[in-house]
Amino acid sequence: MPLDLAFELMMLLTAACALLVSAWLFWHARQQRSMKALAGFGIMMALWCCGHVSVFYGWQPLGKLLILANPLMPTFFLDFAIGFVNQGPAQRAWLTRLAKKRALLYVAAIFVIAISLLGQGGKVLAFGPFSHYFVFSGIGWLNIAYTIIVGILAHALLLWGGHIHRGNRRRSIAAMFAAGAWGLLLASSFIFPSLGLHWYPWPMLLLPSYVVLLVYGVVRYQMLDINAWANRALLWILMTVLILGIIALLSSMAGQFGMQALASVPNWQLWLYSMLLLTLALALYQPVSQLVRRVIYPGSQLDEQRLDDWLQHLAEARDWSELSTIAEQLLRQQMGQAICVQLLPAQQPEQRASGPCIICAYHAGGWQSRLQGFDDVTPSVRLAAEVFASLLTTRCSLLERSLQLAEAERKRLSEQHLVELGGLSAAMAHELRNPLNIISMASAGLAPDRKAMIQSQLKRADRLISDMLTYSGTISVQRQPISVLPLLTSLREQFDWQAVILELRLDETLTIYADPYRLQQVLINLLDNALSFVRNQPDGHILIEANTAGYIKVHNNGPAIPPNMLAQLFRPFVGQRSGGSGLGLSIVQRIMDAHGGHIIHRHNPPWPVTFELYFPKDI
């Protein structure tokens, strides 16, 4: 290929690349002033290259105008640099003022261009393979000097921005410097003839890569969709290089294997045909892959919009039950059939499902998902379920962290509240017990029935004060092995059972690890609560059973707890018991938490009310 034609083709290719990326920037960065300036830089690059082509074809006035418009290129780039650097925490007042006066930069550039045109800042000569080539002369060197100075200012501003910015913006600046160094290396050969060095500008043949690398280096960290385009472009380049090598090898060896027709075809024609076929294959790859997907997975339409919609709806869940409900609704909308979803945080058993089910469980420090009952479904349904299960697994992990943070914050606020309540309770207890003691002493001389009534109410008041101090104080435990049956037997004598039956169903040797005093508090509170509800029943019955796994269950056949109270059962000052403080179950829960265990309410037929205590085995 003639060298002048090669140079002309590279100039046209550079112009085409610059126009394409500028159009892309205008379309995708309509709201970003700095990106528009970068698009302007690309347009000026395209016009500058078209100026050279115009000179080649003898259109000298147009060619000189476009080439001498050179100062607008760094001016657009300086405008871009001002807007790109002056963002976020790095904003500076002087940059803001400069940005408001950016029009003066363009006026100065146009002034230099006008002087260059009026002063005949260049001429056209012939050298080497070129019959027409533009070189700078006279006032044209002012044009070149101004262009270089503005370019240096723009890159100096970017260098300063690289020191004050962090993250992706700093990475973009580093990429711009790498592309700028590459562009300087390529463009330096353009002015050799202007210096009297009539060398062929070989580096200019690679100029198309400069504008593409520059724009890609800027936007790859700012716009994610450009990376998908770059992935396809790099694939095309690598495949092109590979095919060119294979074609060259086949062409050189074709004659040795008797394929004279192939050997006689010029290499450039083979390369051209191969690149055309490769370009066509890459262009058809996406629609063909979609067609194949529809054939293999009919009915499956999993596009980015659908996945974003799934993620958005799953992110609305605030607890496990809500997440499971939302997931089942999304699956029903996508697949047209009911598919159950089981979310199993740590220590939750799996339930048997009759139909297709997605199970997300926490195992070995992470969330894992699996499909169950999908053997007879269509491939499209299974594919959609697998993709959905992957998204659901990620959401489970995020929800678990969110719940853990919320629980930690709740505990922090609860502890802060208890500290404040503890100080207030201690002061109130001191102030209340003094008048109560005076009342008790004053009642000593009253009639026995009045004295008994007053003493009863004083005991109740003292119990309320004690419960308040216990709830608001710090609960510490000293865990040790305790034989449960002897402890329960000793507590039997502390209550007025009347006609209530107390049944102990546990082994004599059963031992749990707990604080003796705190365990006694727990059992007294639970038995006292149970007695208050079953004592007036003719068949009152309380059963305590335990096992070696650390569970103690306290059953009673009193009235069932109303459903509207279950959610606040362990909250302070909430209860149905007449004359109670409303702190009994709250105190029990705090003691169990201090042991690292828990207390839960269960409906365990035939018992209307069951409280289950769990004490960990390890000390």
Coordinates of C-alpha atoms in Angstrom, one line a residue:
M1 CA 0.0 0.0 0.0
P2 CA 1.4 3.5 -0.9
L3 CA 2.7 5.3 2.1
D4 CA 0.7 8.5 1.3
L5 CA -2.5 6.5 1.0
A6 CA -1.7 4.8 4.3
F7 CA -1.3 8.2 6.0
E8 CA -4.6 9.4 4.4
L9 CA -6.5 6.4 5.6
M10 CA -5.2 6.8 9.2
M11 CA -6.2 10.4 9.2
L12 CA -9.7 9.4 8.1
L13 CA -9.9 6.6 10.6
T14 CA -8.8 9.0 13.4
A15 CA -11.5 11.5 12.4
A16 CA -14.1 8.7 12.3
C17 CA -13.1 7.4 15.8
A18 CA -13.0 10.9 17.2
L19 CA -16.5 11.7 15.8
L20 CA -17.9 8.4 17.1
V21 CA -16.6 8.8 20.6
S22 CA -17.7 12.5 20.7
A23 CA -21.2 11.5 19.6
W24 CA -21.3 8.8 22.3
L25 CA -20.2 11.3 24.9
F26 CA -22.8 13.8 23.9
W27 CA -25.5 11.2 24.1
H28 CA -24.4 9.5 27.4
A29 CA -23.2 12.6 29.3
R30 CA -25.8 15.1 28.4
Q31 CA -25.8 16.4 32.1
Q32 CA -22.0 16.6 32.5
R33 CA -20.5 19.9 31.3
S34 CA -16.9 18.5 31.5
M35 CA -17.8 15.5 29.3
K36 CA -19.2 17.9 26.7
A37 CA -15.9 19.7 26.6
L38 CA -14.2 16.4 26.0
A39 CA -16.5 15.7 23.2
G40 CA -15.6 19.1 21.7
F41 CA -11.9 18.0 21.9
G42 CA -12.8 14.9 19.9
I43 CA -14.6 17.0 17.3
M44 CA -11.6 19.3 16.9
M45 CA -9.4 16.3 16.6
A46 CA -11.6 15.0 13.7
L47 CA -11.5 18.4 12.0
W48 CA -7.7 18.6 12.4
C49 CA -7.3 15.3 10.7
C50 CA -9.8 16.3 7.9
G51 CA -7.6 19.3 7.4
H52 CA -4.7 17.1 6.4
V53 CA -6.8 15.1 4.0
S54 CA -8.1 18.3 2.4
V55 CA -4.4 19.4 1.8
F56 CA -3.7 16.0 0.2
Y57 CA -6.5 16.6 -2.3
G58 CA -5.5 20.2 -3.1
W59 CA -8.2 22.0 -1.0
Q60 CA -5.5 24.1 0.6
P61 CA -7.6 27.0 2.0
L62 CA -9.9 24.6 3.8
G63 CA -7.0 22.4 4.9
K64 CA -5.0 25.4 6.3
L65 CA -8.1 26.6 8.2
L66 CA -8.7 23.3 9.9
I67 CA -5.1 22.7 10.7
L68 CA -4.5 26.1 12.1
A69 CA -7.6 25.7 14.3
N70 CA -5.2 23.5 16.3
P71 CA -5.4 25.8 19.5
L72 CA -9.1 24.9 20.0
M73 CA -8.1 21.3 20.8
P74 CA -6.1 22.0 24.0
T75 CA -8.6 24.7 24.9
F76 CA -11.5 22.2 24.9
F77 CA -9.2 19.9 26.9
L78 CA -8.4 22.6 29.4
D79 CA -12.2 23.3 29.7
F80 CA -12.7 19.6 30.4
A81 CA -9.9 19.5 33.0
I82 CA -11.4 22.5 34.9
G83 CA -14.8 20.8 35.2
F84 CA -13.4 17.4 35.9
V85 CA -11.1 18.5 38.7
N86 CA -13.5 21.0 40.3
Q87 CA -16.0 18.4 41.6
G88 CA -16.9 17.0 45.0
P89 CA -14.7 17.8 48.0
A90 CA -11.9 19.1 45.7
Q91 CA -13.9 22.2 44.6
R92 CA -11.9 25.4 44.9
A93 CA -13.2 29.0 44.6
W94 CA -10.5 30.0 42.1
L95 CA -11.5 27.1 39.8
T96 CA -15.1 28.0 40.1
R97 CA -14.3 31.6 39.0
L98 CA -12.1 30.3 36.2
A99 CA -14.9 28.0 35.0
K100 CA -17.3 31.0 34.8
K101 CA -14.8 32.8 32.6
R102 CA -14.0 29.8 30.3
A103 CA -15.4 31.8 27.3
L104 CA -12.3 33.9 27.5
L105 CA -10.2 30.8 26.8
Y106 CA -12.1 30.2 23.6
V107 CA -11.8 33.9 22.6
A108 CA -8.0 33.7 23.1
A109 CA -7.8 30.5 21.0
I110 CA -9.8 32.1 18.2
F111 CA -7.6 35.2 18.3
V112 CA -4.5 33.1 17.8
I113 CA -6.1 31.2 15.0
A114 CA -7.1 34.4 13.3
I115 CA -3.5 35.8 13.5
S116 CA -2.2 32.5 12.2
L117 CA -4.5 32.7 9.2
L118 CA -3.9 36.3 8.4
G119 CA -0.2 36.0 8.8
Q120 CA 0.0 32.9 6.5
G121 CA 1.2 30.7 9.4
G122 CA 1.9 27.7 7.1
K123 CA 2.6 26.4 3.6
V124 CA 2.2 23.3 1.6
L125 CA 5.2 21.5 0.2
A126 CA 6.1 18.1 -1.3
F127 CA 8.5 15.6 0.2
G128 CA 8.9 11.9 0.1
P129 CA 5.7 10.1 -0.8
F130 CA 3.6 13.3 -0.2
S131 CA 2.8 15.7 -3.0
H132 CA 1.0 18.0 -0.6
Y133 CA 2.0 18.3 3.1
F134 CA 1.3 21.2 5.5
V135 CA 4.2 22.7 7.4
F136 CA 4.2 25.6 9.9
S137 CA 6.2 28.7 9.2
G138 CA 6.4 32.3 10.5
I139 CA 3.5 33.2 12.7
G140 CA 2.5 29.6 12.6
W141 CA 5.0 28.9 15.3
L142 CA 2.9 31.1 17.6
N143 CA 0.1 28.8 16.9
I144 CA 2.1 25.7 17.9
A145 CA 3.6 27.4 21.0
Y146 CA 0.1 28.5 22.2
T147 CA -1.2 25.0 21.6
I148 CA 1.6 23.4 23.6
I149 CA 1.3 25.9 26.5
V150 CA -2.4 25.4 26.9
G151 CA -1.9 21.6 26.7
I152 CA 0.7 21.9 29.5
L153 CA -1.6 24.0 31.6
A154 CA -4.4 21.4 31.2
H155 CA -2.2 18.5 32.2
A156 CA -0.7 20.5 35.1
L157 CA -4.2 21.1 36.4
L158 CA -4.9 17.4 36.1
L159 CA -1.7 16.6 37.9
W160 CA -2.8 18.8 40.8
G161 CA -6.2 17.2 40.7
G162 CA -4.6 13.8 41.0
H163 CA -3.1 14.8 44.3
I164 CA -6.4 16.1 45.8
H165 CA -8.8 13.4 44.5
R166 CA -9.1 9.8 45.5
G167 CA -10.7 6.7 44.1
N168 CA -12.0 6.5 40.5
R169 CA -11.4 10.1 39.7
R170 CA -7.7 9.8 40.5
R171 CA -7.6 6.6 38.4
S172 CA -9.1 8.5 35.5
I173 CA -6.5 11.2 35.8
A174 CA -3.7 8.6 35.8
A175 CA -5.2 7.0 32.6
M176 CA -5.4 10.5 31.0
F177 CA -1.7 11.0 31.6
A178 CA -0.8 7.6 30.1
A179 CA -3.0 8.5 27.0
G180 CA -1.4 12.0 26.9
A181 CA 2.1 10.6 26.8
W182 CA 1.1 8.2 24.0
G183 CA -0.5 11.1 22.0
L184 CA 2.5 13.3 22.4
L185 CA 4.7 10.5 21.1
L186 CA 2.5 10.0 18.1
A187 CA 1.9 13.7 17.3
S188 CA 5.6 14.7 17.6
S189 CA 6.4 13.3 14.2
F190 CA 3.9 15.7 12.6
I191 CA 6.1 18.8 13.0
F192 CA 9.3 17.1 11.8
P193 CA 8.9 18.5 8.2
S194 CA 8.2 22.0 9.7
L195 CA 11.7 21.7 11.4
G196 CA 13.3 20.7 8.0
L197 CA 13.4 17.0 8.9
H198 CA 11.6 15.4 5.9
W199 CA 11.0 12.1 7.6
Y200 CA 7.9 10.1 7.0
P201 CA 5.7 10.4 10.2
W202 CA 5.4 6.7 11.0
P203 CA 4.0 7.3 14.5
M204 CA 1.0 9.2 13.0
L205 CA -0.3 5.9 11.6
L206 CA -1.2 4.9 15.1
L207 CA -3.0 8.2 15.9
P208 CA -6.5 6.5 15.8
S209 CA -5.7 4.8 19.1
Y210 CA -4.9 8.1 20.9
V211 CA -8.4 9.6 21.0
V212 CA -10.0 6.3 21.8
L213 CA -7.6 5.5 24.6
L214 CA -7.9 9.1 26.0
V215 CA -11.7 9.0 26.1
Y216 CA -11.8 5.5 27.4
G217 CA -9.3 6.3 30.2
V218 CA -11.6 9.1 31.3
V219 CA -15.0 7.5 31.2
R220 CA -14.2 3.9 32.1
Y221 CA -14.3 4.8 35.8
Q222 CA -17.2 7.1 35.4
M223 CA -19.7 5.2 33.2
L224 CA -19.9 1.5 33.6
D225 CA -21.5 0.8 30.2
I226 CA -18.3 2.0 28.4
N227 CA -16.5 -1.1 29.8
A228 CA -18.8 -3.5 28.1
W229 CA -18.1 -1.7 24.8
A230 CA -14.4 -1.8 25.5
N231 CA -14.6 -5.5 26.2
R232 CA -16.1 -6.1 22.7
A233 CA -13.6 -3.8 21.0
L234 CA -10.6 -5.5 22.7
L235 CA -12.0 -8.9 21.7
W236 CA -12.3 -7.7 18.1
I237 CA -8.7 -6.4 18.1
L238 CA -7.3 -9.6 19.5
M239 CA -9.3 -11.8 17.2
T240 CA -8.2 -9.6 14.2
V241 CA -4.5 -9.9 15.2
L242 CA -4.9 -13.7 15.6
I243 CA -6.6 -14.1 12.2
L244 CA -4.1 -11.9 10.5
G245 CA -1.3 -14.1 11.8
I246 CA -3.2 -17.3 10.7
I247 CA -3.9 -15.9 7.2
A248 CA -0.2 -14.9 6.8
L249 CA 0.9 -18.4 7.9
L250 CA -1.6 -20.2 5.5
S251 CA -0.7 -17.9 2.6
S252 CA 3.0 -18.6 3.0
M253 CA 2.5 -22.4 3.3
A254 CA -0.3 -22.8 0.7
G255 CA 2.1 -23.2 -2.3
Q256 CA 3.9 -26.1 -0.5
F257 CA 0.6 -28.0 -0.2
G258 CA -0.5 -27.5 -3.9
M259 CA -3.0 -24.7 -3.2
Q260 CA -1.7 -22.4 -5.8
A261 CA -5.0 -20.4 -6.1
L262 CA -4.8 -19.5 -2.4
A263 CA -1.1 -18.7 -2.7
S264 CA -1.8 -16.3 -5.6
V265 CA -4.3 -14.2 -3.6
P266 CA -2.7 -11.0 -2.2
N267 CA -2.3 -11.0 1.5
W268 CA -4.1 -7.7 2.0
Q269 CA -7.2 -9.2 0.2
L270 CA -7.2 -12.2 2.5
W271 CA -6.8 -9.9 5.6
L272 CA -9.6 -7.6 4.4
Y273 CA -12.0 -10.5 3.8
S274 CA -11.1 -12.0 7.2
M275 CA -11.7 -8.7 9.0
L276 CA -15.0 -8.2 7.3
L277 CA -16.1 -11.7 8.3
L278 CA -14.9 -11.1 11.8
T279 CA -16.7 -7.8 12.1
L280 CA -19.9 -9.4 10.7
A281 CA -19.6 -12.3 13.2
L282 CA -19.2 -9.9 16.1
A283 CA -22.1 -7.8 15.0
L284 CA -24.3 -10.8 14.7
Y285 CA -23.1 -12.4 17.9
Q286 CA -25.6 -10.7 20.2
P287 CA -28.8 -11.4 18.2
V288 CA -27.7 -14.9 17.4
S289 CA -27.0 -15.7 21.0
Q290 CA -30.4 -14.3 22.0
L291 CA -32.0 -16.5 19.3
V292 CA -30.2 -19.6 20.6
R293 CA -31.2 -18.7 24.2
R294 CA -34.8 -18.5 23.1
V295 CA -34.5 -21.9 21.4
I296 CA -32.8 -23.6 24.3
Y297 CA -34.7 -21.8 27.0
P298 CA -38.1 -20.9 25.5
G299 CA -40.2 -18.5 27.5
S300 CA -37.2 -17.3 29.5
Q301 CA -36.8 -13.5 29.3
L302 CA -34.0 -12.5 31.8
D303 CA -32.8 -9.2 30.7
E304 CA -31.1 -6.5 32.7
Q305 CA -34.4 -4.7 33.4
R306 CA -35.9 -7.9 34.9
L307 CA -32.9 -8.5 37.1
D308 CA -32.9 -4.8 38.3
D309 CA -36.6 -5.2 39.1
W310 CA -35.9 -8.3 41.2
L311 CA -33.1 -6.6 43.1
Q312 CA -35.2 -3.5 43.8
H313 CA -38.1 -5.5 45.1
L314 CA -35.9 -7.9 47.2
A315 CA -34.2 -4.8 48.7
E316 CA -37.5 -3.6 50.1
A317 CA -37.7 -6.6 52.6
R318 CA -37.0 -5.7 56.3
D319 CA -37.2 -9.2 57.8
W320 CA -37.0 -12.8 56.8
S321 CA -40.7 -13.3 56.5
E322 CA -41.2 -10.3 54.3
L323 CA -38.2 -11.3 52.1
S324 CA -39.7 -14.8 51.7
T325 CA -43.1 -13.4 50.7
I326 CA -41.7 -10.9 48.2
A327 CA -39.5 -13.7 46.7
E328 CA -42.5 -16.0 46.2
Q329 CA -44.5 -13.2 44.6
L330 CA -41.7 -12.4 42.1
L331 CA -41.3 -16.1 41.2
R332 CA -45.0 -16.5 40.7
Q333 CA -45.1 -13.4 38.3
Q334 CA -42.1 -14.7 36.4
M335 CA -42.9 -18.4 36.1
G336 CA -46.7 -18.5 36.3
Q337 CA -46.7 -21.1 39.1
A338 CA -46.3 -21.2 42.9
I339 CA -42.7 -21.8 44.0
C340 CA -42.0 -21.8 47.7
V341 CA -39.0 -20.0 49.2
Q342 CA -37.4 -21.2 52.5
L343 CA -34.9 -18.8 54.2
L344 CA -32.9 -20.6 56.9
P345 CA -30.7 -18.5 59.1
A346 CA -28.3 -20.3 61.5
Q347 CA -29.8 -23.1 63.6
Q348 CA -33.2 -23.1 61.8
P349 CA -34.5 -26.6 60.6
E350 CA -35.5 -27.2 57.0
Q351 CA -39.2 -27.9 56.3
R352 CA -40.4 -30.4 53.8
A353 CA -41.9 -28.8 50.6
S354 CA -44.4 -30.5 48.4
G355 CA -43.5 -28.7 45.1
P356 CA -40.6 -26.8 43.6
C357 CA -38.7 -24.8 46.3
I358 CA -35.7 -22.5 46.5
I359 CA -33.8 -23.0 49.8
C360 CA -31.3 -20.5 51.0
A361 CA -29.5 -21.6 54.1
Y362 CA -26.6 -20.3 56.2
H363 CA -23.8 -22.9 56.3
A364 CA -20.2 -22.7 57.3
G365 CA -20.0 -19.0 57.5
G366 CA -21.9 -18.1 54.4
W367 CA -25.2 -18.3 52.6
Q368 CA -25.8 -21.0 50.0
S369 CA -28.8 -21.8 47.8
R370 CA -30.1 -24.9 46.1
L371 CA -33.1 -25.9 44.1
Q372 CA -35.4 -28.7 45.3
G373 CA -38.2 -30.3 43.3
F374 CA -37.2 -28.8 39.9
D375 CA -36.5 -32.1 38.2
D376 CA -39.7 -32.0 36.0
V377 CA -39.7 -28.3 35.1
T378 CA -38.8 -26.8 31.8
P379 CA -35.2 -25.7 31.2
S380 CA -36.3 -22.0 31.1
V381 CA -38.0 -22.2 34.5
R382 CA -34.9 -23.9 36.0
L383 CA -32.6 -21.3 34.5
A384 CA -34.8 -18.4 35.9
A385 CA -34.8 -20.2 39.3
E386 CA -31.0 -20.6 39.3
V387 CA -30.5 -16.9 38.5
F388 CA -33.1 -15.8 41.1
A389 CA -31.6 -18.1 43.7
S390 CA -28.2 -16.4 43.2
L391 CA -29.7 -12.9 43.7
L392 CA -31.7 -14.1 46.7
T393 CA -28.5 -15.6 48.3
T394 CA -26.8 -12.2 48.0
R395 CA -29.9 -10.4 49.4
C396 CA -30.0 -12.9 52.4
S397 CA -26.4 -12.0 53.3
L398 CA -27.1 -8.3 53.1
L399 CA -30.3 -8.6 55.2
E400 CA -28.5 -10.6 57.8
R401 CA -25.9 -7.9 58.2
S402 CA -28.6 -5.3 58.3
L403 CA -30.4 -7.1 61.1
Q404 CA -27.2 -7.7 63.0
L405 CA -26.5 -3.9 62.9
A406 CA -30.0 -3.1 63.9
E407 CA -29.8 -5.5 66.8
A408 CA -26.5 -4.1 68.0
E409 CA -27.9 -0.6 67.9
R410 CA -31.0 -1.8 69.8
K411 CA -28.8 -3.4 72.5
R412 CA -26.7 -0.2 72.7
L413 CA -29.8 2.0 73.2
S414 CA -31.3 -0.5 75.6
E415 CA -28.1 -0.6 77.7
Q416 CA -28.0 3.2 77.7
H417 CA -31.7 3.3 78.7
L418 CA -31.0 0.8 81.5
V419 CA -28.1 2.9 82.9
E420 CA -30.4 6.0 83.1
L421 CA -33.2 3.9 84.5
G422 CA -30.9 2.3 87.0
G423 CA -29.9 5.7 88.5
L424 CA -33.5 6.9 88.6
S425 CA -34.7 3.6 90.2
A426 CA -32.1 3.6 92.9
A427 CA -33.0 7.2 93.8
M428 CA -36.7 6.4 93.8
A429 CA -36.3 3.2 95.8
H430 CA -34.4 5.1 98.5
E431 CA -37.1 7.9 98.6
L432 CA -40.0 5.4 98.6
R433 CA -38.8 3.0 101.2
N434 CA -38.3 5.6 103.9
P435 CA -42.0 6.6 104.0
L436 CA -43.0 2.9 103.6
N437 CA -41.0 2.0 106.7
I438 CA -42.7 4.9 108.6
I439 CA -46.1 3.6 107.5
S440 CA -45.1 0.0 108.6
M441 CA -44.1 1.3 112.1
A442 CA -47.2 3.4 112.4
S443 CA -49.5 0.5 111.7
A444 CA -48.1 -1.6 114.7
G445 CA -50.8 -0.4 117.1
L446 CA -53.8 -0.8 114.7
A447 CA -56.3 -3.6 114.8
P448 CA -55.1 -7.0 113.5
D449 CA -57.3 -6.9 110.3
R450 CA -56.2 -3.3 109.4
K451 CA -52.6 -4.1 110.2
A452 CA -52.7 -7.2 108.0
M453 CA -54.2 -5.2 105.1
I454 CA -51.6 -2.5 105.4
Q455 CA -48.7 -5.0 105.7
S456 CA -50.0 -6.8 102.6
Q457 CA -49.9 -3.6 100.6
L458 CA -46.5 -2.7 101.9
K459 CA -45.1 -6.1 100.8
R460 CA -46.6 -5.5 97.4
A461 CA -45.0 -2.1 97.1
D462 CA -41.7 -3.5 98.3
R463 CA -41.9 -6.2 95.6
L464 CA -42.5 -3.6 92.9
I465 CA -39.5 -1.6 94.1
S466 CA -37.3 -4.8 94.1
D467 CA -38.5 -5.8 90.6
M468 CA -37.7 -2.3 89.3
L469 CA -34.2 -2.4 90.8
T470 CA -33.6 -5.9 89.4
Y471 CA -34.7 -4.9 85.9
S472 CA -32.8 -1.7 85.7
G473 CA -29.6 -3.0 87.4
T474 CA -26.6 -4.8 85.8
I475 CA -27.2 -8.5 85.7
S476 CA -24.0 -10.5 86.0
V477 CA -23.9 -14.3 86.2
Q478 CA -21.5 -16.9 87.7
R479 CA -22.2 -20.1 85.8
Q480 CA -21.7 -23.4 87.6
P481 CA -23.2 -26.9 87.5
I482 CA -26.6 -27.0 89.2
S483 CA -28.8 -30.0 90.0
V484 CA -32.2 -28.9 88.8
L485 CA -34.5 -31.2 90.7
P486 CA -33.2 -30.3 94.3
L487 CA -33.6 -26.6 93.4
L488 CA -37.2 -27.1 92.3
T489 CA -38.0 -29.1 95.3
S490 CA -36.7 -26.4 97.6
L491 CA -38.8 -23.8 95.8
R492 CA -42.0 -25.8 96.3
E493 CA -42.2 -24.6 99.9
Q494 CA -42.2 -20.9 99.0
F495 CA -45.6 -20.9 97.3
D496 CA -49.2 -21.3 98.4
W497 CA -50.3 -24.0 96.0
Q498 CA -53.8 -24.5 97.4
A499 CA -55.4 -27.0 94.9
V500 CA -52.8 -26.5 92.1
I501 CA -50.8 -29.6 91.1
L502 CA -47.1 -29.1 90.5
E503 CA -45.6 -32.0 88.5
L504 CA -41.8 -32.3 88.1
R505 CA -40.9 -34.5 85.1
L506 CA -37.1 -34.6 85.0
D507 CA -34.2 -36.9 85.9
E508 CA -32.7 -36.6 89.4
T509 CA -29.2 -36.4 88.0
L510 CA -30.0 -33.6 85.5
T511 CA -27.5 -30.8 85.7
I512 CA -27.4 -27.5 83.8
Y513 CA -24.8 -24.7 83.8
A514 CA -26.3 -21.5 85.3
D515 CA -26.0 -18.9 88.1
P516 CA -27.8 -20.5 91.2
Y517 CA -29.3 -17.2 92.4
R518 CA -30.4 -16.0 88.9
L519 CA -31.8 -19.4 88.0
Q520 CA -33.9 -19.3 91.2
Q521 CA -35.2 -15.8 90.2
V522 CA -36.2 -17.1 86.8
L523 CA -38.1 -20.1 88.2
I524 CA -39.8 -18.1 91.0
N525 CA -41.0 -15.5 88.5
L526 CA -42.4 -18.1 86.1
L527 CA -44.1 -20.2 88.9
D528 CA -45.5 -17.0 90.5
N529 CA -47.0 -15.9 87.1
A530 CA -48.4 -19.4 86.4
L531 CA -49.9 -19.7 89.9
S532 CA -51.7 -16.3 89.6
F533 CA -53.6 -17.6 86.6
V534 CA -54.3 -21.3 87.5
R535 CA -54.8 -21.0 91.3
N536 CA -58.5 -20.2 90.9
Q537 CA -59.1 -23.0 88.5
P538 CA -60.5 -26.3 89.9
D539 CA -58.0 -28.4 87.8
G540 CA -55.0 -26.1 88.1
H541 CA -51.8 -27.9 86.8
I542 CA -48.2 -26.8 86.3
L543 CA -45.7 -29.1 84.7
I544 CA -41.9 -28.6 84.7
E545 CA -39.8 -30.8 82.4
A546 CA -36.2 -30.7 81.3
N547 CA -33.7 -32.6 79.1
T548 CA -30.0 -33.0 78.9
A549 CA -29.8 -30.5 76.0
G550 CA -30.2 -27.6 78.3
Y551 CA -33.9 -27.0 77.8
I552 CA -36.4 -26.4 80.7
K553 CA -40.1 -26.2 79.9
V554 CA -42.7 -24.7 82.2
H555 CA -46.2 -25.6 81.2
N556 CA -49.5 -24.5 82.8
N557 CA -53.2 -25.0 81.9
G558 CA -54.2 -21.4 82.5
P559 CA -55.9 -19.2 79.9
A560 CA -53.9 -18.8 76.6
I561 CA -52.1 -15.5 76.1
P562 CA -54.1 -13.3 73.7
P563 CA -52.5 -13.0 70.2
N564 CA -52.3 -9.2 70.4
M565 CA -50.0 -9.5 73.5
L566 CA -47.5 -12.1 72.0
A567 CA -45.4 -9.5 70.2
Q568 CA -44.9 -7.4 73.4
L569 CA -44.9 -10.3 75.9
F570 CA -41.4 -9.7 77.2
R571 CA -41.5 -5.9 77.2
P572 CA -41.4 -4.1 80.6
F573 CA -44.6 -2.9 82.3
V574 CA -46.8 -5.1 80.0
G575 CA -48.9 -7.9 81.5
Q576 CA -52.3 -9.2 82.4
R577 CA -51.6 -10.2 86.0
S578 CA -53.6 -8.3 88.6
G579 CA -51.3 -6.7 91.1
G580 CA -48.1 -7.5 89.2
S581 CA -45.4 -5.1 88.3
G582 CA -45.3 -6.0 84.6
L583 CA -41.5 -6.7 84.9
G584 CA -41.4 -10.4 85.7
L585 CA -41.0 -11.7 82.2
S586 CA -38.7 -8.8 81.2
I587 CA -36.4 -9.7 84.2
V588 CA -36.5 -13.4 83.1
Q589 CA -35.5 -12.5 79.6
R590 CA -32.6 -10.3 80.8
I591 CA -31.3 -13.1 83.0
M592 CA -31.5 -15.6 80.1
D593 CA -29.6 -13.2 77.8
A594 CA -26.9 -12.8 80.4
H595 CA -26.5 -16.6 80.4
G596 CA -26.2 -16.6 76.6
G597 CA -29.5 -18.5 76.4
H598 CA -33.1 -17.5 75.6
I599 CA -36.7 -17.8 76.7
I600 CA -39.6 -18.2 74.2
H601 CA -43.3 -18.7 74.5
R602 CA -44.8 -21.7 72.8
H603 CA -48.3 -23.1 72.3
N604 CA -47.6 -26.7 73.0
P605 CA -50.9 -28.7 73.1
P606 CA -52.5 -29.8 75.4
W607 CA -50.9 -27.0 77.4
P608 CA -52.3 -23.5 76.6
V609 CA -49.1 -21.8 77.9
T610 CA -45.6 -23.0 77.7
F611 CA -42.3 -21.1 78.4
E612 CA -39.2 -22.7 77.1
L613 CA -35.8 -21.9 78.7
Y614 CA -32.5 -22.7 77.0
F615 CA -29.2 -22.7 78.9
P616 CA -26.0 -23.4 76.8
K617 CA -23.9 -26.3 77.9
D618 CA -20.5 -24.8 77.5
I619 CA -19.1 -22.7 80.3

